[in-house]
């Protein structure tokens, strides 16, 4: 199968710098740009957009909860209306920079806790879907492979890229292992490579419960804030025969 390789980027903020964004752009086909709520700021957003254009990489918005201290990874209790409005606000901000640079926004991928909470909660999922659709029904939605939100988004008429993760472990129900669990992250390069090969070659992953489950994905994520992100991106590029055109 062919696979889009995406990476979360633009997550620096003010004087705080995170990740190896510019270097990783050589190894991915799409990026998810932080929109200021969980990370990022106007300077970083525009710089990231310009660099992605320079490298010919597709640009997506990465809206999250308003949680700078928790990097958007803490569960928060927002109503569907609040979720809808915060997505409109954040994607609209990034789209302004995209428009100024005379290019197009390719997709929207919720970040962190918003991504996980909306994956299988019908009310939160519908809020995300409606926001993306109302902004532009041609936008793609990146979401967890096998999730309820993927099903509902297709029913709405959105193009969905179901997502697998190169650097995260899975539970047997197809959800990601919580970051509070010491087994959540894959940090060993060889382990990551075998994990990714399973996704690409067999559409499957081995869960922390030692069960092999099927996973049907069209995009593979590398977390840009991960300690081994650039190293992992380079290694995954060795499988470039599987990259999405």
PDB file of C-alpha atoms in Angstrom:
ATOM      1  CA  UNK A   1       0.000   0.000   0.000  1.00  0.00           C
ATOM      2  CA  UNK A   2       0.984   3.649  -0.401  1.00  0.00           C
ATOM      3  CA  UNK A   3       1.122   5.801   2.699  1.00  0.00           C
ATOM      4  CA  UNK A   4       1.061   9.490   3.519  1.00  0.00           C
ATOM      5  CA  UNK A   5       3.597  10.319   6.249  1.00  0.00           C
ATOM      6  CA  UNK A   6       2.495  13.179   8.500  1.00  0.00           C
ATOM      7  CA  UNK A   7       4.165  15.026  11.351  1.00  0.00           C
ATOM      8  CA  UNK A   8       2.897  17.430  14.024  1.00  0.00           C
ATOM      9  CA  UNK A   9       4.824  20.704  13.639  1.00  0.00           C
ATOM     10  CA  UNK A  10       4.965  24.362  14.539  1.00  0.00           C
ATOM     11  CA  UNK A  11       4.780  23.532  18.233  1.00  0.00           C
ATOM     12  CA  UNK A  12       7.358  26.070  19.367  1.00  0.00           C
ATOM     13  CA  UNK A  13       6.028  29.106  21.235  1.00  0.00           C
ATOM     14  CA  UNK A  14       7.729  32.464  21.747  1.00  0.00           C
ATOM     15  CA  UNK A  15      11.296  31.858  22.908  1.00  0.00           C
ATOM     16  CA  UNK A  16      10.551  28.165  23.545  1.00  0.00           C
ATOM     17  CA  UNK A  17      11.718  25.918  20.705  1.00  0.00           C
ATOM     18  CA  UNK A  18      10.565  22.363  20.129  1.00  0.00           C
ATOM     19  CA  UNK A  19      11.426  19.711  17.555  1.00  0.00           C
ATOM     20  CA  UNK A  20      13.487  19.594  14.377  1.00  0.00           C
ATOM     21  CA  UNK A  21      10.751  20.841  12.094  1.00  0.00           C
ATOM     22  CA  UNK A  22      12.827  22.037   9.159  1.00  0.00           C
ATOM     23  CA  UNK A  23      14.915  18.851   8.950  1.00  0.00           C
ATOM     24  CA  UNK A  24      11.901  16.538   9.282  1.00  0.00           C
ATOM     25  CA  UNK A  25      10.200  18.238   6.325  1.00  0.00           C
ATOM     26  CA  UNK A  26      12.576  16.306   4.066  1.00  0.00           C
ATOM     27  CA  UNK A  27      11.018  13.002   5.151  1.00  0.00           C
ATOM     28  CA  UNK A  28       7.252  13.631   5.333  1.00  0.00           C
ATOM     29  CA  UNK A  29       4.472  14.286   2.856  1.00  0.00           C
ATOM     30  CA  UNK A  30       2.102  16.283   5.073  1.00  0.00           C
ATOM     31  CA  UNK A  31       2.261  18.277   8.318  1.00  0.00           C
ATOM     32  CA  UNK A  32      -0.170  19.298  11.048  1.00  0.00           C
ATOM     33  CA  UNK A  33       0.490  22.866  12.184  1.00  0.00           C
ATOM     34  CA  UNK A  34      -0.295  23.889  15.776  1.00  0.00           C
ATOM     35  CA  UNK A  35      -2.761  26.774  15.802  1.00  0.00           C
ATOM     36  CA  UNK A  36      -1.951  28.564  19.061  1.00  0.00           C
ATOM     37  CA  UNK A  37      -4.140  26.828  21.638  1.00  0.00           C
ATOM     38  CA  UNK A  38      -1.911  23.940  22.735  1.00  0.00           C
ATOM     39  CA  UNK A  39       1.262  25.286  21.084  1.00  0.00           C
ATOM     40  CA  UNK A  40       2.446  27.598  18.328  1.00  0.00           C
ATOM     41  CA  UNK A  41       2.115  31.322  17.794  1.00  0.00           C
ATOM     42  CA  UNK A  42       1.617  33.618  14.772  1.00  0.00           C
ATOM     43  CA  UNK A  43       5.333  33.853  13.979  1.00  0.00           C
ATOM     44  CA  UNK A  44       5.822  30.088  14.162  1.00  0.00           C
ATOM     45  CA  UNK A  45       2.654  29.394  12.187  1.00  0.00           C
ATOM     46  CA  UNK A  46       3.675  31.544   9.235  1.00  0.00           C
ATOM     47  CA  UNK A  47       7.261  30.289   9.289  1.00  0.00           C
ATOM     48  CA  UNK A  48       6.057  26.681   9.284  1.00  0.00           C
ATOM     49  CA  UNK A  49       3.673  27.310   6.394  1.00  0.00           C
ATOM     50  CA  UNK A  50       6.404  28.972   4.327  1.00  0.00           C
ATOM     51  CA  UNK A  51       8.875  26.149   4.968  1.00  0.00           C
ATOM     52  CA  UNK A  52       6.302  23.491   4.074  1.00  0.00           C
ATOM     53  CA  UNK A  53       5.618  25.238   0.779  1.00  0.00           C
ATOM     54  CA  UNK A  54       9.357  25.391   0.107  1.00  0.00           C
ATOM     55  CA  UNK A  55       9.583  21.621   0.600  1.00  0.00           C
ATOM     56  CA  UNK A  56       6.391  20.785  -1.297  1.00  0.00           C
ATOM     57  CA  UNK A  57       4.669  19.315   1.770  1.00  0.00           C
ATOM     58  CA  UNK A  58       0.871  19.365   2.262  1.00  0.00           C
ATOM     59  CA  UNK A  59      -0.339  21.632   5.065  1.00  0.00           C
ATOM     60  CA  UNK A  60      -2.953  20.746   7.655  1.00  0.00           C
ATOM     61  CA  UNK A  61      -4.328  22.466  10.743  1.00  0.00           C
ATOM     62  CA  UNK A  62      -3.778  20.894  14.176  1.00  0.00           C
ATOM     63  CA  UNK A  63      -6.353  22.462  16.521  1.00  0.00           C
ATOM     64  CA  UNK A  64      -6.375  21.438  20.163  1.00  0.00           C
ATOM     65  CA  UNK A  65      -7.721  22.355  23.564  1.00  0.00           C
ATOM     66  CA  UNK A  66      -6.651  25.705  25.110  1.00  0.00           C
ATOM     67  CA  UNK A  67      -4.011  24.064  27.286  1.00  0.00           C
ATOM     68  CA  UNK A  68      -0.514  25.461  26.804  1.00  0.00           C
ATOM     69  CA  UNK A  69       0.721  24.140  30.143  1.00  0.00           C
ATOM     70  CA  UNK A  70      -0.493  20.612  29.442  1.00  0.00           C
ATOM     71  CA  UNK A  71       0.407  20.765  25.720  1.00  0.00           C
ATOM     72  CA  UNK A  72      -3.216  19.963  24.884  1.00  0.00           C
ATOM     73  CA  UNK A  73      -2.892  16.432  26.222  1.00  0.00           C
ATOM     74  CA  UNK A  74      -5.098  16.786  29.307  1.00  0.00           C
ATOM     75  CA  UNK A  75      -8.739  15.725  29.027  1.00  0.00           C
ATOM     76  CA  UNK A  76     -11.070  18.710  29.245  1.00  0.00           C
ATOM     77  CA  UNK A  77     -14.852  18.935  29.482  1.00  0.00           C
ATOM     78  CA  UNK A  78     -16.075  21.169  26.667  1.00  0.00           C
ATOM     79  CA  UNK A  79     -19.526  21.175  25.103  1.00  0.00           C
ATOM     80  CA  UNK A  80     -19.922  20.276  21.412  1.00  0.00           C
ATOM     81  CA  UNK A  81     -20.642  23.944  20.667  1.00  0.00           C
ATOM     82  CA  UNK A  82     -17.407  25.009  22.385  1.00  0.00           C
ATOM     83  CA  UNK A  83     -15.427  22.373  20.463  1.00  0.00           C
ATOM     84  CA  UNK A  84     -17.013  23.463  17.185  1.00  0.00           C
ATOM     85  CA  UNK A  85     -16.147  27.113  17.807  1.00  0.00           C
ATOM     86  CA  UNK A  86     -12.566  26.489  18.954  1.00  0.00           C
ATOM     87  CA  UNK A  87     -11.895  24.486  15.782  1.00  0.00           C
ATOM     88  CA  UNK A  88     -13.375  27.206  13.571  1.00  0.00           C
ATOM     89  CA  UNK A  89     -11.220  29.780  15.383  1.00  0.00           C
ATOM     90  CA  UNK A  90      -7.949  27.856  15.148  1.00  0.00           C
ATOM     91  CA  UNK A  91      -8.291  26.534  11.612  1.00  0.00           C
ATOM     92  CA  UNK A  92      -9.391  29.981  10.487  1.00  0.00           C
ATOM     93  CA  UNK A  93      -6.194  31.467  11.919  1.00  0.00           C
ATOM     94  CA  UNK A  94      -3.956  29.009  10.084  1.00  0.00           C
ATOM     95  CA  UNK A  95      -5.961  29.346   6.892  1.00  0.00           C
ATOM     96  CA  UNK A  96      -5.194  33.069   6.948  1.00  0.00           C
ATOM     97  CA  UNK A  97      -1.463  32.323   6.681  1.00  0.00           C
ATOM     98  CA  UNK A  98      -2.100  29.688   4.030  1.00  0.00           C
ATOM     99  CA  UNK A  99      -4.146  32.159   1.973  1.00  0.00           C
ATOM    100  CA  UNK A 100      -1.468  34.853   2.240  1.00  0.00           C
ATOM    101  CA  UNK A 101       1.073  32.397   0.820  1.00  0.00           C
ATOM    102  CA  UNK A 102      -1.303  31.596  -2.093  1.00  0.00           C
ATOM    103  CA  UNK A 103      -1.602  27.895  -1.320  1.00  0.00           C
ATOM    104  CA  UNK A 104      -4.331  25.585   0.020  1.00  0.00           C
ATOM    105  CA  UNK A 105      -5.105  23.950   3.321  1.00  0.00           C
ATOM    106  CA  UNK A 106      -5.130  20.173   2.797  1.00  0.00           C
ATOM    107  CA  UNK A 107      -6.571  18.749   6.028  1.00  0.00           C
ATOM    108  CA  UNK A 108      -7.501  19.124   9.674  1.00  0.00           C
ATOM    109  CA  UNK A 109      -6.209  16.816  12.406  1.00  0.00           C
ATOM    110  CA  UNK A 110      -7.353  17.387  15.996  1.00  0.00           C
ATOM    111  CA  UNK A 111      -4.561  17.375  18.563  1.00  0.00           C
ATOM    112  CA  UNK A 112      -3.951  15.407  21.739  1.00  0.00           C
ATOM    113  CA  UNK A 113      -6.860  15.064  24.136  1.00  0.00           C
ATOM    114  CA  UNK A 114      -9.270  16.551  21.609  1.00  0.00           C
ATOM    115  CA  UNK A 115      -8.190  13.879  19.100  1.00  0.00           C
ATOM    116  CA  UNK A 116      -8.594  11.050  21.603  1.00  0.00           C
ATOM    117  CA  UNK A 117     -11.816  12.271  23.218  1.00  0.00           C
ATOM    118  CA  UNK A 118     -13.535  12.847  19.866  1.00  0.00           C
ATOM    119  CA  UNK A 119     -12.426   9.523  18.383  1.00  0.00           C
ATOM    120  CA  UNK A 120     -15.296   7.490  19.847  1.00  0.00           C
ATOM    121  CA  UNK A 121     -17.556  10.038  21.564  1.00  0.00           C
ATOM    122  CA  UNK A 122     -20.375  10.721  19.113  1.00  0.00           C
ATOM    123  CA  UNK A 123     -21.191  14.253  20.326  1.00  0.00           C
ATOM    124  CA  UNK A 124     -17.587  15.446  20.326  1.00  0.00           C
ATOM    125  CA  UNK A 125     -16.920  13.662  17.045  1.00  0.00           C
ATOM    126  CA  UNK A 126     -19.866  15.358  15.379  1.00  0.00           C
ATOM    127  CA  UNK A 127     -18.701  18.761  16.613  1.00  0.00           C
ATOM    128  CA  UNK A 128     -15.294  18.217  15.002  1.00  0.00           C
ATOM    129  CA  UNK A 129     -16.830  16.896  11.790  1.00  0.00           C
ATOM    130  CA  UNK A 130     -19.340  19.738  11.490  1.00  0.00           C
ATOM    131  CA  UNK A 131     -16.648  22.360  12.042  1.00  0.00           C
ATOM    132  CA  UNK A 132     -14.384  20.910   9.360  1.00  0.00           C
ATOM    133  CA  UNK A 133     -17.274  20.452   6.921  1.00  0.00           C
ATOM    134  CA  UNK A 134     -18.603  23.976   7.472  1.00  0.00           C
ATOM    135  CA  UNK A 135     -15.142  25.467   6.959  1.00  0.00           C
ATOM    136  CA  UNK A 136     -14.716  23.609   3.669  1.00  0.00           C
ATOM    137  CA  UNK A 137     -16.255  20.222   2.775  1.00  0.00           C
ATOM    138  CA  UNK A 138     -13.215  19.542   0.584  1.00  0.00           C
ATOM    139  CA  UNK A 139     -10.892  19.472   3.605  1.00  0.00           C
ATOM    140  CA  UNK A 140      -9.643  16.035   4.598  1.00  0.00           C
ATOM    141  CA  UNK A 141     -10.058  14.859   8.183  1.00  0.00           C
ATOM    142  CA  UNK A 142      -7.144  12.952   9.750  1.00  0.00           C
ATOM    143  CA  UNK A 143      -8.399  10.744  12.598  1.00  0.00           C
ATOM    144  CA  UNK A 144      -7.744   7.510  14.477  1.00  0.00           C
ATOM    145  CA  UNK A 145      -7.990   4.418  12.284  1.00  0.00           C
ATOM    146  CA  UNK A 146     -11.054   2.327  13.042  1.00  0.00           C
ATOM    147  CA  UNK A 147     -12.713   5.049  15.135  1.00  0.00           C
ATOM    148  CA  UNK A 148     -16.318   6.212  15.261  1.00  0.00           C
ATOM    149  CA  UNK A 149     -15.330   9.673  14.050  1.00  0.00           C
ATOM    150  CA  UNK A 150     -13.959   8.169  10.828  1.00  0.00           C
ATOM    151  CA  UNK A 151     -17.298   6.467  10.157  1.00  0.00           C
ATOM    152  CA  UNK A 152     -19.368   9.552  10.965  1.00  0.00           C
ATOM    153  CA  UNK A 153     -17.135  11.833   8.897  1.00  0.00           C
ATOM    154  CA  UNK A 154     -17.554   9.651   5.807  1.00  0.00           C
ATOM    155  CA  UNK A 155     -21.319   9.666   6.345  1.00  0.00           C
ATOM    156  CA  UNK A 156     -21.167  13.468   6.416  1.00  0.00           C
ATOM    157  CA  UNK A 157     -19.291  13.463   3.089  1.00  0.00           C
ATOM    158  CA  UNK A 158     -15.756  14.292   4.210  1.00  0.00           C
ATOM    159  CA  UNK A 159     -12.694  12.558   2.812  1.00  0.00           C
ATOM    160  CA  UNK A 160     -11.087  10.708   5.710  1.00  0.00           C
ATOM    161  CA  UNK A 161      -7.460   9.722   6.184  1.00  0.00           C
ATOM    162  CA  UNK A 162      -7.481   7.085   8.915  1.00  0.00           C
ATOM    163  CA  UNK A 163      -4.275   7.392  10.898  1.00  0.00           C
ATOM    164  CA  UNK A 164      -1.769   5.016  12.451  1.00  0.00           C
ATOM    165  CA  UNK A 165       1.120   6.042  14.709  1.00  0.00           C
ATOM    166  CA  UNK A 166       4.758   5.167  14.233  1.00  0.00           C
ATOM    167  CA  UNK A 167       5.764   5.985  17.796  1.00  0.00           C
ATOM    168  CA  UNK A 168       2.758   4.940  19.897  1.00  0.00           C
ATOM    169  CA  UNK A 169       1.601   1.607  21.245  1.00  0.00           C
ATOM    170  CA  UNK A 170      -1.959   0.305  20.946  1.00  0.00           C
ATOM    171  CA  UNK A 171      -4.591  -1.330  23.112  1.00  0.00           C
ATOM    172  CA  UNK A 172      -6.458  -4.330  21.755  1.00  0.00           C
ATOM    173  CA  UNK A 173      -9.558  -2.191  21.065  1.00  0.00           C
ATOM    174  CA  UNK A 174      -7.499  -0.116  18.598  1.00  0.00           C
ATOM    175  CA  UNK A 175      -7.113   2.913  20.868  1.00  0.00           C
ATOM    176  CA  UNK A 176      -3.755   4.416  21.776  1.00  0.00           C
ATOM    177  CA  UNK A 177      -2.194   3.481  25.090  1.00  0.00           C
ATOM    178  CA  UNK A 178      -2.566   6.396  27.500  1.00  0.00           C
ATOM    179  CA  UNK A 179       0.534   8.546  27.920  1.00  0.00           C
ATOM    180  CA  UNK A 180       0.211   7.945  31.657  1.00  0.00           C
ATOM    181  CA  UNK A 181       1.203   4.333  30.942  1.00  0.00           C
ATOM    182  CA  UNK A 182       4.941   3.692  30.694  1.00  0.00           C
ATOM    183  CA  UNK A 183       4.266   1.540  27.613  1.00  0.00           C
ATOM    184  CA  UNK A 184       2.604   4.376  25.688  1.00  0.00           C
ATOM    185  CA  UNK A 185       5.611   5.441  23.622  1.00  0.00           C
ATOM    186  CA  UNK A 186       7.877   3.534  21.264  1.00  0.00           C
ATOM    187  CA  UNK A 187      11.376   4.908  21.809  1.00  0.00           C
ATOM    188  CA  UNK A 188      13.578   2.181  20.332  1.00  0.00           C
ATOM    189  CA  UNK A 189      14.344   2.718  16.639  1.00  0.00           C
ATOM    190  CA  UNK A 190      14.365  -0.955  15.671  1.00  0.00           C
ATOM    191  CA  UNK A 191      11.131  -1.583  17.551  1.00  0.00           C
ATOM    192  CA  UNK A 192       9.548   1.388  15.795  1.00  0.00           C
ATOM    193  CA  UNK A 193      10.726   0.126  12.399  1.00  0.00           C
ATOM    194  CA  UNK A 194       9.188  -3.330  12.939  1.00  0.00           C
ATOM    195  CA  UNK A 195       5.984  -1.689  14.168  1.00  0.00           C
ATOM    196  CA  UNK A 196       5.788   0.502  11.034  1.00  0.00           C
ATOM    197  CA  UNK A 197       6.578  -2.393   8.708  1.00  0.00           C
ATOM    198  CA  UNK A 198       3.652  -4.287  10.218  1.00  0.00           C
ATOM    199  CA  UNK A 199       1.353  -1.365   9.484  1.00  0.00           C
ATOM    200  CA  UNK A 200       2.612  -0.932   5.919  1.00  0.00           C
ATOM    201  CA  UNK A 201       3.036  -4.542   4.863  1.00  0.00           C
ATOM    202  CA  UNK A 202       0.318  -6.358   6.803  1.00  0.00           C
ATOM    203  CA  UNK A 203      -2.129  -3.686   8.017  1.00  0.00           C
ATOM    204  CA  UNK A 204      -1.618  -4.817  11.590  1.00  0.00           C
ATOM    205  CA  UNK A 205      -0.078  -3.878  14.926  1.00  0.00           C
ATOM    206  CA  UNK A 206       0.834  -5.864  18.029  1.00  0.00           C
ATOM    207  CA  UNK A 207      -0.893  -4.473  21.114  1.00  0.00           C
ATOM    208  CA  UNK A 208       0.539  -4.203  24.617  1.00  0.00           C
ATOM    209  CA  UNK A 209      -1.745  -7.138  25.452  1.00  0.00           C
ATOM    210  CA  UNK A 210       0.331  -9.158  22.912  1.00  0.00           C
ATOM    211  CA  UNK A 211      -2.596  -9.445  20.512  1.00  0.00           C
ATOM    212  CA  UNK A 212      -2.253  -8.673  16.793  1.00  0.00           C
ATOM    213  CA  UNK A 213      -5.049  -6.458  15.474  1.00  0.00           C
ATOM    214  CA  UNK A 214      -5.835  -5.182  12.001  1.00  0.00           C
ATOM    215  CA  UNK A 215      -5.424  -1.493  11.261  1.00  0.00           C
ATOM    216  CA  UNK A 216      -6.433   0.155   7.996  1.00  0.00           C
ATOM    217  CA  UNK A 217      -4.622   3.468   7.650  1.00  0.00           C
ATOM    218  CA  UNK A 218      -3.954   5.953   4.885  1.00  0.00           C
ATOM    219  CA  UNK A 219      -1.573   8.147   6.861  1.00  0.00           C
ATOM    220  CA  UNK A 220       1.209   7.451   9.362  1.00  0.00           C
ATOM    221  CA  UNK A 221       2.087   9.943  12.105  1.00  0.00           C
ATOM    222  CA  UNK A 222       5.464  10.885  13.534  1.00  0.00           C
ATOM    223  CA  UNK A 223       5.148  13.091  16.619  1.00  0.00           C
ATOM    224  CA  UNK A 224       7.370  16.092  15.976  1.00  0.00           C
ATOM    225  CA  UNK A 225       7.925  16.695  19.701  1.00  0.00           C
ATOM    226  CA  UNK A 226       9.245  13.160  20.226  1.00  0.00           C
ATOM    227  CA  UNK A 227      12.856  12.819  21.313  1.00  0.00           C
ATOM    228  CA  UNK A 228      13.580  10.520  18.365  1.00  0.00           C
ATOM    229  CA  UNK A 229      11.367  12.196  15.751  1.00  0.00           C
ATOM    230  CA  UNK A 230      14.077  13.083  13.229  1.00  0.00           C
ATOM    231  CA  UNK A 231      15.827   9.745  13.708  1.00  0.00           C
ATOM    232  CA  UNK A 232      12.530   7.892  13.201  1.00  0.00           C
ATOM    233  CA  UNK A 233      11.630   9.981  10.140  1.00  0.00           C
ATOM    234  CA  UNK A 234      14.937   9.155   8.475  1.00  0.00           C
ATOM    235  CA  UNK A 235      14.531   5.451   9.197  1.00  0.00           C
ATOM    236  CA  UNK A 236      10.967   5.378   7.888  1.00  0.00           C
ATOM    237  CA  UNK A 237      12.199   7.037   4.681  1.00  0.00           C
ATOM    238  CA  UNK A 238      13.998   3.762   3.950  1.00  0.00           C
ATOM    239  CA  UNK A 239      10.513   2.448   3.151  1.00  0.00           C
ATOM    240  CA  UNK A 240       9.924   5.241   0.648  1.00  0.00           C
ATOM    241  CA  UNK A 241       8.434   2.801  -1.841  1.00  0.00           C
ATOM    242  CA  UNK A 242       5.335   2.999   0.316  1.00  0.00           C
ATOM    243  CA  UNK A 243       5.055   6.786   0.475  1.00  0.00           C
ATOM    244  CA  UNK A 244       1.858   8.335  -0.807  1.00  0.00           C
ATOM    245  CA  UNK A 245       2.078  10.214  -4.120  1.00  0.00           C
TER     246      UNK A 245
END
